[in-house]
Amino acid sequence: MMRLPACDDASGLDACFVGIPMDIGASNRSGTRFGPRQIRAESSMLRPYNMATGAAPFDHMQVGDIGDVPINTFDLKDTVARIATFYRDLLQHDVVPLTMGGDHTLTYSILQAIAEKHGPVALIHIDAHADINDEMFGEKIAHGTPFRRAFEEGLLNNEKVYQIGLRGTGYAADDFDWSRRQGWTVVQAEECWGQSLKPLINRIRKEIGDTPTYITYDIDSLDPAFAPGTGTVEIGGLTTWQALELIRGCAGLNVVGGDLVEVSPPYDPSGNTALIGANLLYEMLCILPKCQRAKG
Ligand code: MN
Ligand code: MN
């Protein structure tokens, strides 16, 4: 990733990239198992300095790529257990993991390990979908259920959960109200159209304060004009510059982990979806607490 050293483990690292090449939690198009390798390929031209924010992540942090989580591609339940175990081991080190998926099921397992270390976290969840189904086609574990499971297990600070970019067609008219009933903040895509999202993220940052925060970025939050290479496409999404505003606006938060999920290379013939994913992961690196910035 980003031509960084490949590392066997996270010892000595301030931040690390991890791949989770899975798509067996996906309900529609598959292909996200190829996400990590394509994001790595498209990251090869990323340069060290962030010209917008002045961030110089590699001047201030030790960063490496520790490879992929050894999942069991024939068994989703075993896979989520393996991911949680992997992150528990990883978080023995004082490292911030940035994960490339993979379908969104994986965030549930990461949050289990993150909450064990940091307590219930604030969550910034950018996605076309709420991913709060109780079950999908009878299954409790799937890429549409991770935040319902995380809620049930007390992994989230419910006053500080933000879901941004939700839209599309639902199973019921009140689909997003379950989130609101838990005290979460839902910002539907229509509320984002045609405007800067800096005021929104500035408000969120103030509300979260110094609570440990996890960022989960589903690439399908973007409009398919930008990012068509994903499994569950919804029209009317965010722009790439709104995505940059949201992630850059997280600078100053106590970010303890992040992920970028749902890049599906078989539906991404130009590579641009994976390219955007690589860039957004770079931007996450640039807002980590240990990364100093020359500008705001
Ligand atoms: Mn999702
Ligand atoms: Mn989604």
mmCIF file of C-alpha atoms and ligand atoms in Angstrom:
data_model
loop_
_atom_site.group_PDB
_atom_site.id
_atom_site.type_symbol
_atom_site.label_atom_id
_atom_site.label_comp_id
_atom_site.label_asym_id
_atom_site.label_seq_id
_atom_site.Cartn_x
_atom_site.Cartn_y
_atom_site.Cartn_z
ATOM 1 C CA MET A 1 0.000 0.000 0.000
ATOM 2 C CA MET A 2 1.389 3.408 -1.014
ATOM 3 C CA ARG A 3 4.776 1.736 -1.653
ATOM 4 C CA LEU A 4 5.130 1.370 2.122
ATOM 5 C CA PRO A 5 7.187 -1.388 3.711
ATOM 6 C CA ALA A 6 5.451 -4.739 4.121
ATOM 7 C CA CYS A 7 5.535 -5.631 7.812
ATOM 8 C CA ASP A 8 4.911 -8.939 9.589
ATOM 9 C CA ASP A 9 3.235 -7.209 12.524
ATOM 10 C CA ALA A 10 2.540 -3.744 13.898
ATOM 11 C CA SER A 11 5.440 -3.433 16.332
ATOM 12 C CA GLY A 12 6.977 0.015 16.033
ATOM 13 C CA LEU A 13 4.187 1.312 13.784
ATOM 14 C CA ASP A 14 1.985 4.325 14.531
ATOM 15 C CA ALA A 15 -0.504 3.375 11.820
ATOM 16 C CA CYS A 16 -0.875 0.364 9.579
ATOM 17 C CA PHE A 17 -2.857 -0.698 6.566
ATOM 18 C CA VAL A 18 -4.675 -4.018 6.655
ATOM 19 C CA GLY A 19 -6.571 -5.745 3.858
ATOM 20 C CA ILE A 20 -9.621 -7.947 4.349
ATOM 21 C CA PRO A 21 -10.307 -9.657 1.011
ATOM 22 C CA MET A 22 -13.860 -10.805 1.667
ATOM 23 C CA ASP A 23 -17.201 -10.598 -0.114
ATOM 24 C CA ILE A 24 -19.189 -13.454 1.404
ATOM 25 C CA GLY A 25 -21.199 -10.945 3.470
ATOM 26 C CA ALA A 26 -22.440 -9.175 0.336
ATOM 27 C CA SER A 27 -26.111 -9.512 -0.580
ATOM 28 C CA ASN A 28 -26.007 -8.382 -4.198
ATOM 29 C CA ARG A 29 -22.982 -8.131 -6.488
ATOM 30 C CA SER A 30 -19.848 -9.735 -5.088
ATOM 31 C CA GLY A 31 -16.264 -8.846 -5.982
ATOM 32 C CA THR A 32 -15.060 -6.896 -2.938
ATOM 33 C CA ARG A 33 -12.652 -9.739 -2.187
ATOM 34 C CA PHE A 34 -10.513 -8.112 -4.867
ATOM 35 C CA GLY A 35 -10.761 -4.677 -3.201
ATOM 36 C CA PRO A 36 -7.543 -4.683 -1.153
ATOM 37 C CA ARG A 37 -5.284 -5.733 -4.010
ATOM 38 C CA GLN A 38 -6.802 -3.177 -6.404
ATOM 39 C CA ILE A 39 -6.671 -0.356 -3.843
ATOM 40 C CA ARG A 40 -3.008 -1.213 -3.267
ATOM 41 C CA ALA A 41 -2.383 -1.147 -7.029
ATOM 42 C CA GLU A 42 -4.103 2.217 -7.463
ATOM 43 C CA SER A 43 -2.241 3.667 -4.462
ATOM 44 C CA SER A 44 1.117 3.394 -6.197
ATOM 45 C CA MET A 45 1.127 7.000 -7.426
ATOM 46 C CA LEU A 46 0.186 8.610 -4.111
ATOM 47 C CA ARG A 47 2.835 11.119 -3.089
ATOM 48 C CA PRO A 48 3.905 11.884 0.483
ATOM 49 C CA TYR A 49 2.633 15.438 0.928
ATOM 50 C CA ASN A 50 -0.985 16.574 1.160
ATOM 51 C CA MET A 51 -1.082 19.787 -0.854
ATOM 52 C CA ALA A 52 -4.435 20.879 0.589
ATOM 53 C CA THR A 53 -3.822 20.438 4.310
ATOM 54 C CA GLY A 54 -0.035 20.432 4.542
ATOM 55 C CA ALA A 55 -0.141 17.028 6.203
ATOM 56 C CA ALA A 56 3.047 15.010 5.918
ATOM 57 C CA PRO A 57 2.069 11.648 7.362
ATOM 58 C CA PHE A 58 5.331 9.883 6.621
ATOM 59 C CA ASP A 59 7.408 12.647 8.220
ATOM 60 C CA HIS A 60 5.652 12.173 11.549
ATOM 61 C CA MET A 61 4.537 8.564 11.727
ATOM 62 C CA GLN A 62 5.863 5.085 11.126
ATOM 63 C CA VAL A 63 3.421 3.482 8.706
ATOM 64 C CA GLY A 64 3.449 0.013 7.160
ATOM 65 C CA ASP A 65 1.280 -2.484 5.333
ATOM 66 C CA ILE A 66 0.787 -5.631 7.386
ATOM 67 C CA GLY A 67 -0.973 -7.536 4.613
ATOM 68 C CA ASP A 68 -4.331 -9.281 4.615
ATOM 69 C CA VAL A 69 -6.346 -10.946 7.359
ATOM 70 C CA PRO A 70 -6.421 -14.723 6.748
ATOM 71 C CA ILE A 71 -10.185 -15.124 6.414
ATOM 72 C CA ASN A 72 -12.138 -18.324 5.738
ATOM 73 C CA THR A 73 -13.862 -17.586 2.459
ATOM 74 C CA PHE A 74 -16.185 -20.585 2.862
ATOM 75 C CA ASP A 75 -17.595 -19.545 6.245
ATOM 76 C CA LEU A 76 -18.782 -16.046 7.160
ATOM 77 C CA LYS A 77 -19.261 -16.732 10.883
ATOM 78 C CA ASP A 78 -15.761 -18.159 11.159
ATOM 79 C CA THR A 79 -14.473 -15.189 9.165
ATOM 80 C CA VAL A 80 -15.916 -12.548 11.507
ATOM 81 C CA ALA A 81 -14.402 -14.408 14.464
ATOM 82 C CA ARG A 82 -11.024 -14.540 12.721
ATOM 83 C CA ILE A 83 -11.126 -10.812 11.988
ATOM 84 C CA ALA A 84 -11.895 -9.937 15.615
ATOM 85 C CA THR A 85 -9.027 -12.162 16.818
ATOM 86 C CA PHE A 86 -6.661 -10.581 14.301
ATOM 87 C CA TYR A 87 -7.500 -7.045 15.478
ATOM 88 C CA ARG A 88 -7.275 -8.010 19.159
ATOM 89 C CA ASP A 89 -3.730 -9.160 18.496
ATOM 90 C CA LEU A 90 -2.986 -6.106 16.362
ATOM 91 C CA LEU A 91 -4.226 -3.719 19.045
ATOM 92 C CA GLN A 92 -1.757 -5.117 21.544
ATOM 93 C CA HIS A 93 0.421 -2.548 19.813
ATOM 94 C CA ASP A 94 -0.150 1.196 20.050
ATOM 95 C CA VAL A 95 -1.209 1.389 16.419
ATOM 96 C CA VAL A 96 -4.108 2.870 14.461
ATOM 97 C CA PRO A 97 -5.391 0.347 11.919
ATOM 98 C CA LEU A 98 -6.700 1.579 8.566
ATOM 99 C CA THR A 99 -8.489 -1.244 6.830
ATOM 100 C CA MET A 100 -9.326 -1.787 3.183
ATOM 101 C CA GLY A 101 -12.233 -4.086 2.406
ATOM 102 C CA GLY A 102 -13.864 -6.148 1.692
ATOM 103 C CA ASP A 103 -17.589 -5.976 2.336
ATOM 104 C CA HIS A 104 -18.977 -3.945 5.246
ATOM 105 C CA THR A 105 -19.520 -6.982 7.504
ATOM 106 C CA LEU A 106 -15.896 -6.622 8.545
ATOM 107 C CA THR A 107 -16.480 -3.390 10.470
ATOM 108 C CA TYR A 108 -18.532 -5.281 13.064
ATOM 109 C CA SER A 109 -15.546 -7.473 13.950
ATOM 110 C CA ILE A 110 -13.111 -4.564 14.010
ATOM 111 C CA LEU A 111 -15.416 -2.594 16.321
ATOM 112 C CA GLN A 112 -15.486 -5.529 18.732
ATOM 113 C CA ALA A 113 -11.713 -5.363 19.117
ATOM 114 C CA ILE A 114 -11.601 -1.550 19.055
ATOM 115 C CA ALA A 115 -14.228 -1.250 21.823
ATOM 116 C CA GLU A 116 -12.389 -3.760 23.991
ATOM 117 C CA LYS A 117 -9.377 -1.475 23.907
ATOM 118 C CA HIS A 118 -10.962 1.989 23.822
ATOM 119 C CA GLY A 119 -14.488 1.494 25.186
ATOM 120 C CA PRO A 120 -17.632 2.392 23.216
ATOM 121 C CA VAL A 121 -16.532 4.619 20.343
ATOM 122 C CA ALA A 122 -17.970 7.573 18.508
ATOM 123 C CA LEU A 123 -18.727 6.494 14.953
ATOM 124 C CA ILE A 124 -18.627 8.478 11.732
ATOM 125 C CA HIS A 125 -20.328 6.234 9.198
ATOM 126 C CA ILE A 126 -20.491 7.484 5.626
ATOM 127 C CA ASP A 127 -22.600 5.234 3.422
ATOM 128 C CA ALA A 128 -25.612 5.102 1.102
ATOM 129 C CA HIS A 129 -27.057 2.523 3.507
ATOM 130 C CA ALA A 130 -27.644 2.449 7.252
ATOM 131 C CA ASP A 131 -26.490 -1.194 7.599
ATOM 132 C CA ILE A 132 -28.729 -1.614 10.646
ATOM 133 C CA ASN A 133 -30.913 -4.502 9.526
ATOM 134 C CA ASP A 134 -31.725 -6.991 12.262
ATOM 135 C CA GLU A 135 -31.122 -9.686 9.687
ATOM 136 C CA MET A 136 -30.692 -10.112 5.953
ATOM 137 C CA PHE A 137 -32.499 -13.040 4.389
ATOM 138 C CA GLY A 138 -32.589 -14.678 7.826
ATOM 139 C CA GLU A 139 -28.911 -14.087 8.606
ATOM 140 C CA LYS A 140 -27.704 -12.029 11.557
ATOM 141 C CA ILE A 141 -24.210 -11.527 10.116
ATOM 142 C CA ALA A 142 -24.096 -9.774 6.732
ATOM 143 C CA HIS A 143 -22.936 -6.516 5.219
ATOM 144 C CA GLY A 144 -26.314 -4.923 5.968
ATOM 145 C CA THR A 145 -26.251 -5.672 9.726
ATOM 146 C CA PRO A 146 -22.902 -4.592 11.256
ATOM 147 C CA PHE A 147 -24.134 -1.511 13.115
ATOM 148 C CA ARG A 148 -27.179 -3.291 14.569
ATOM 149 C CA ARG A 149 -24.840 -5.938 15.994
ATOM 150 C CA ALA A 150 -22.400 -3.279 17.205
ATOM 151 C CA PHE A 151 -25.282 -1.473 18.940
ATOM 152 C CA GLU A 152 -26.504 -4.677 20.616
ATOM 153 C CA GLU A 153 -23.040 -5.407 21.946
ATOM 154 C CA GLY A 154 -22.574 -1.905 23.360
ATOM 155 C CA LEU A 155 -19.645 -1.079 21.092
ATOM 156 C CA LEU A 156 -20.909 2.414 20.212
ATOM 157 C CA ASN A 157 -21.372 5.679 22.079
ATOM 158 C CA ASN A 158 -24.952 6.203 20.943
ATOM 159 C CA GLU A 159 -24.948 9.962 21.440
ATOM 160 C CA LYS A 160 -22.021 10.204 19.046
ATOM 161 C CA VAL A 161 -22.968 8.064 16.075
ATOM 162 C CA TYR A 162 -23.344 9.843 12.736
ATOM 163 C CA GLN A 163 -24.628 8.230 9.543
ATOM 164 C CA ILE A 164 -24.093 10.434 6.508
ATOM 165 C CA GLY A 165 -25.193 9.978 2.898
ATOM 166 C CA LEU A 166 -28.076 7.555 3.387
ATOM 167 C CA ARG A 167 -30.490 7.325 0.480
ATOM 168 C CA GLY A 168 -32.178 5.134 -2.095
ATOM 169 C CA THR A 169 -35.057 2.714 -1.786
ATOM 170 C CA GLY A 170 -35.895 1.025 1.515
ATOM 171 C CA TYR A 171 -37.562 -2.127 2.767
ATOM 172 C CA ALA A 172 -39.941 0.073 4.787
ATOM 173 C CA ALA A 173 -40.687 3.800 4.919
ATOM 174 C CA ASP A 174 -39.190 4.145 8.398
ATOM 175 C CA ASP A 175 -35.963 2.220 7.712
ATOM 176 C CA PHE A 176 -33.679 4.994 8.945
ATOM 177 C CA ASP A 177 -35.770 5.795 12.032
ATOM 178 C CA TRP A 178 -34.333 2.873 13.987
ATOM 179 C CA SER A 179 -31.007 4.755 14.008
ATOM 180 C CA ARG A 180 -32.695 7.958 15.128
ATOM 181 C CA ARG A 181 -34.445 6.129 17.968
ATOM 182 C CA GLN A 182 -31.068 5.048 19.326
ATOM 183 C CA GLY A 183 -29.999 8.674 19.541
ATOM 184 C CA TRP A 184 -27.875 8.514 16.416
ATOM 185 C CA THR A 185 -27.698 11.386 13.940
ATOM 186 C CA VAL A 186 -28.831 10.564 10.397
ATOM 187 C CA VAL A 187 -27.928 12.953 7.585
ATOM 188 C CA GLN A 188 -29.586 11.748 4.401
ATOM 189 C CA ALA A 189 -27.889 12.389 1.069
ATOM 190 C CA GLU A 190 -30.528 14.896 0.012
ATOM 191 C CA GLU A 191 -29.468 17.131 2.919
ATOM 192 C CA CYS A 192 -25.932 17.107 1.480
ATOM 193 C CA TRP A 193 -26.714 17.928 -2.129
ATOM 194 C CA GLY A 194 -25.174 21.026 -3.640
ATOM 195 C CA GLN A 195 -23.379 22.316 -0.583
ATOM 196 C CA SER A 196 -20.175 22.199 1.379
ATOM 197 C CA LEU A 197 -20.161 19.645 4.191
ATOM 198 C CA LYS A 198 -17.624 21.613 6.240
ATOM 199 C CA PRO A 199 -20.297 23.083 8.572
ATOM 200 C CA LEU A 200 -21.672 19.587 9.206
ATOM 201 C CA ILE A 201 -18.334 17.985 10.018
ATOM 202 C CA ASN A 202 -17.274 20.969 12.118
ATOM 203 C CA ARG A 203 -20.397 20.540 14.235
ATOM 204 C CA ILE A 204 -19.833 16.792 14.515
ATOM 205 C CA ARG A 205 -16.230 17.329 15.567
ATOM 206 C CA LYS A 206 -17.286 19.659 18.379
ATOM 207 C CA GLU A 207 -19.948 17.227 19.573
ATOM 208 C CA ILE A 208 -17.573 14.264 19.610
ATOM 209 C CA GLY A 209 -14.816 16.131 21.452
ATOM 210 C CA ASP A 210 -12.059 13.800 22.610
ATOM 211 C CA THR A 211 -14.107 10.575 22.580
ATOM 212 C CA PRO A 212 -12.228 7.791 20.758
ATOM 213 C CA THR A 213 -13.630 7.780 17.234
ATOM 214 C CA TYR A 214 -13.858 5.233 14.448
ATOM 215 C CA ILE A 215 -14.409 6.264 10.816
ATOM 216 C CA THR A 216 -16.080 3.789 8.480
ATOM 217 C CA TYR A 217 -16.302 4.840 4.855
ATOM 218 C CA ASP A 218 -18.467 2.817 2.458
ATOM 219 C CA ILE A 219 -17.439 3.770 -1.080
ATOM 220 C CA ASP A 220 -21.089 3.516 -2.189
ATOM 221 C CA SER A 221 -21.752 6.751 -0.287
ATOM 222 C CA LEU A 222 -20.313 8.413 -3.369
ATOM 223 C CA ASP A 223 -22.437 8.949 -6.420
ATOM 224 C CA PRO A 224 -21.967 6.128 -8.945
ATOM 225 C CA ALA A 225 -20.808 8.780 -11.413
ATOM 226 C CA PHE A 226 -17.633 8.856 -9.301
ATOM 227 C CA ALA A 227 -17.519 5.361 -7.862
ATOM 228 C CA PRO A 228 -19.470 2.819 -9.918
ATOM 229 C CA GLY A 229 -17.295 -0.089 -8.831
ATOM 230 C CA THR A 230 -19.290 -1.322 -5.872
ATOM 231 C CA GLY A 231 -21.935 -3.908 -5.109
ATOM 232 C CA THR A 232 -25.010 -1.988 -3.982
ATOM 233 C CA VAL A 233 -25.249 1.140 -6.103
ATOM 234 C CA GLU A 234 -27.561 4.054 -5.249
ATOM 235 C CA ILE A 235 -27.904 7.192 -7.339
ATOM 236 C CA GLY A 236 -27.818 10.734 -5.966
ATOM 237 C CA GLY A 237 -24.757 10.309 -3.779
ATOM 238 C CA LEU A 238 -21.940 12.426 -2.430
ATOM 239 C CA THR A 239 -19.207 13.967 -4.542
ATOM 240 C CA THR A 240 -15.510 13.264 -4.130
ATOM 241 C CA TRP A 241 -14.920 16.773 -2.812
ATOM 242 C CA GLN A 242 -17.607 16.307 -0.178
ATOM 243 C CA ALA A 243 -15.856 13.089 0.839
ATOM 244 C CA LEU A 244 -12.612 15.038 1.200
ATOM 245 C CA GLU A 245 -14.348 17.698 3.291
ATOM 246 C CA LEU A 246 -15.737 15.057 5.623
ATOM 247 C CA ILE A 247 -12.471 13.201 6.157
ATOM 248 C CA ARG A 248 -10.295 16.314 6.364
ATOM 249 C CA GLY A 249 -12.791 17.742 8.847
ATOM 250 C CA CYS A 250 -11.986 14.856 11.199
ATOM 251 C CA ALA A 251 -8.561 16.350 11.914
ATOM 252 C CA GLY A 252 -8.339 16.978 15.643
ATOM 253 C CA LEU A 253 -10.517 14.025 16.613
ATOM 254 C CA ASN A 254 -9.084 11.140 18.582
ATOM 255 C CA VAL A 255 -9.344 8.732 15.653
ATOM 256 C CA VAL A 256 -8.476 5.192 16.760
ATOM 257 C CA GLY A 257 -9.220 3.376 13.512
ATOM 258 C CA GLY A 258 -10.832 3.607 10.128
ATOM 259 C CA ASP A 259 -11.837 1.597 7.133
ATOM 260 C CA LEU A 260 -12.741 1.959 3.486
ATOM 261 C CA VAL A 261 -15.060 -0.783 2.297
ATOM 262 C CA GLU A 262 -17.116 -2.119 -0.599
ATOM 263 C CA VAL A 263 -14.749 -1.427 -3.524
ATOM 264 C CA SER A 264 -15.597 -4.123 -6.086
ATOM 265 C CA PRO A 265 -12.996 -4.212 -8.882
ATOM 266 C CA PRO A 266 -15.026 -6.421 -11.287
ATOM 267 C CA TYR A 267 -17.455 -3.462 -11.579
ATOM 268 C CA ASP A 268 -14.647 -0.922 -11.762
ATOM 269 C CA PRO A 269 -13.104 -1.256 -15.235
ATOM 270 C CA SER A 270 -11.325 2.117 -15.124
ATOM 271 C CA GLY A 271 -9.872 1.506 -11.667
ATOM 272 C CA ASN A 272 -11.200 4.875 -10.549
ATOM 273 C CA THR A 273 -13.292 3.512 -7.685
ATOM 274 C CA ALA A 274 -10.236 1.823 -6.203
ATOM 275 C CA LEU A 275 -8.207 4.974 -6.912
ATOM 276 C CA ILE A 276 -10.694 7.046 -4.918
ATOM 277 C CA GLY A 277 -10.542 4.449 -2.157
ATOM 278 C CA ALA A 278 -6.750 4.678 -2.020
ATOM 279 C CA ASN A 279 -6.902 8.469 -1.862
ATOM 280 C CA LEU A 280 -9.510 8.491 0.903
ATOM 281 C CA LEU A 281 -7.361 6.102 2.939
ATOM 282 C CA TYR A 282 -4.438 8.468 2.424
ATOM 283 C CA GLU A 283 -6.645 11.311 3.684
ATOM 284 C CA MET A 284 -7.508 9.239 6.777
ATOM 285 C CA LEU A 285 -3.803 8.814 7.429
ATOM 286 C CA CYS A 286 -3.418 12.590 7.187
ATOM 287 C CA ILE A 287 -5.925 13.313 9.969
ATOM 288 C CA LEU A 288 -4.610 10.855 12.572
ATOM 289 C CA PRO A 289 -3.682 12.455 15.898
ATOM 290 C CA LYS A 290 0.049 11.856 15.406
ATOM 291 C CA CYS A 291 0.106 13.436 11.940
ATOM 292 C CA GLN A 292 1.067 17.090 12.055
ATOM 293 C CA ARG A 293 -0.351 19.509 9.527
ATOM 294 C CA ALA A 294 1.126 22.743 8.242
ATOM 295 C CA LYS A 295 -2.293 24.198 7.384
ATOM 296 C CA GLY A 296 -5.836 23.883 8.748
HETATM 297 MN MN MN B 1 -22.219 -0.224 4.072
HETATM 298 MN MN MN B 2 -23.502 0.907 1.367
#
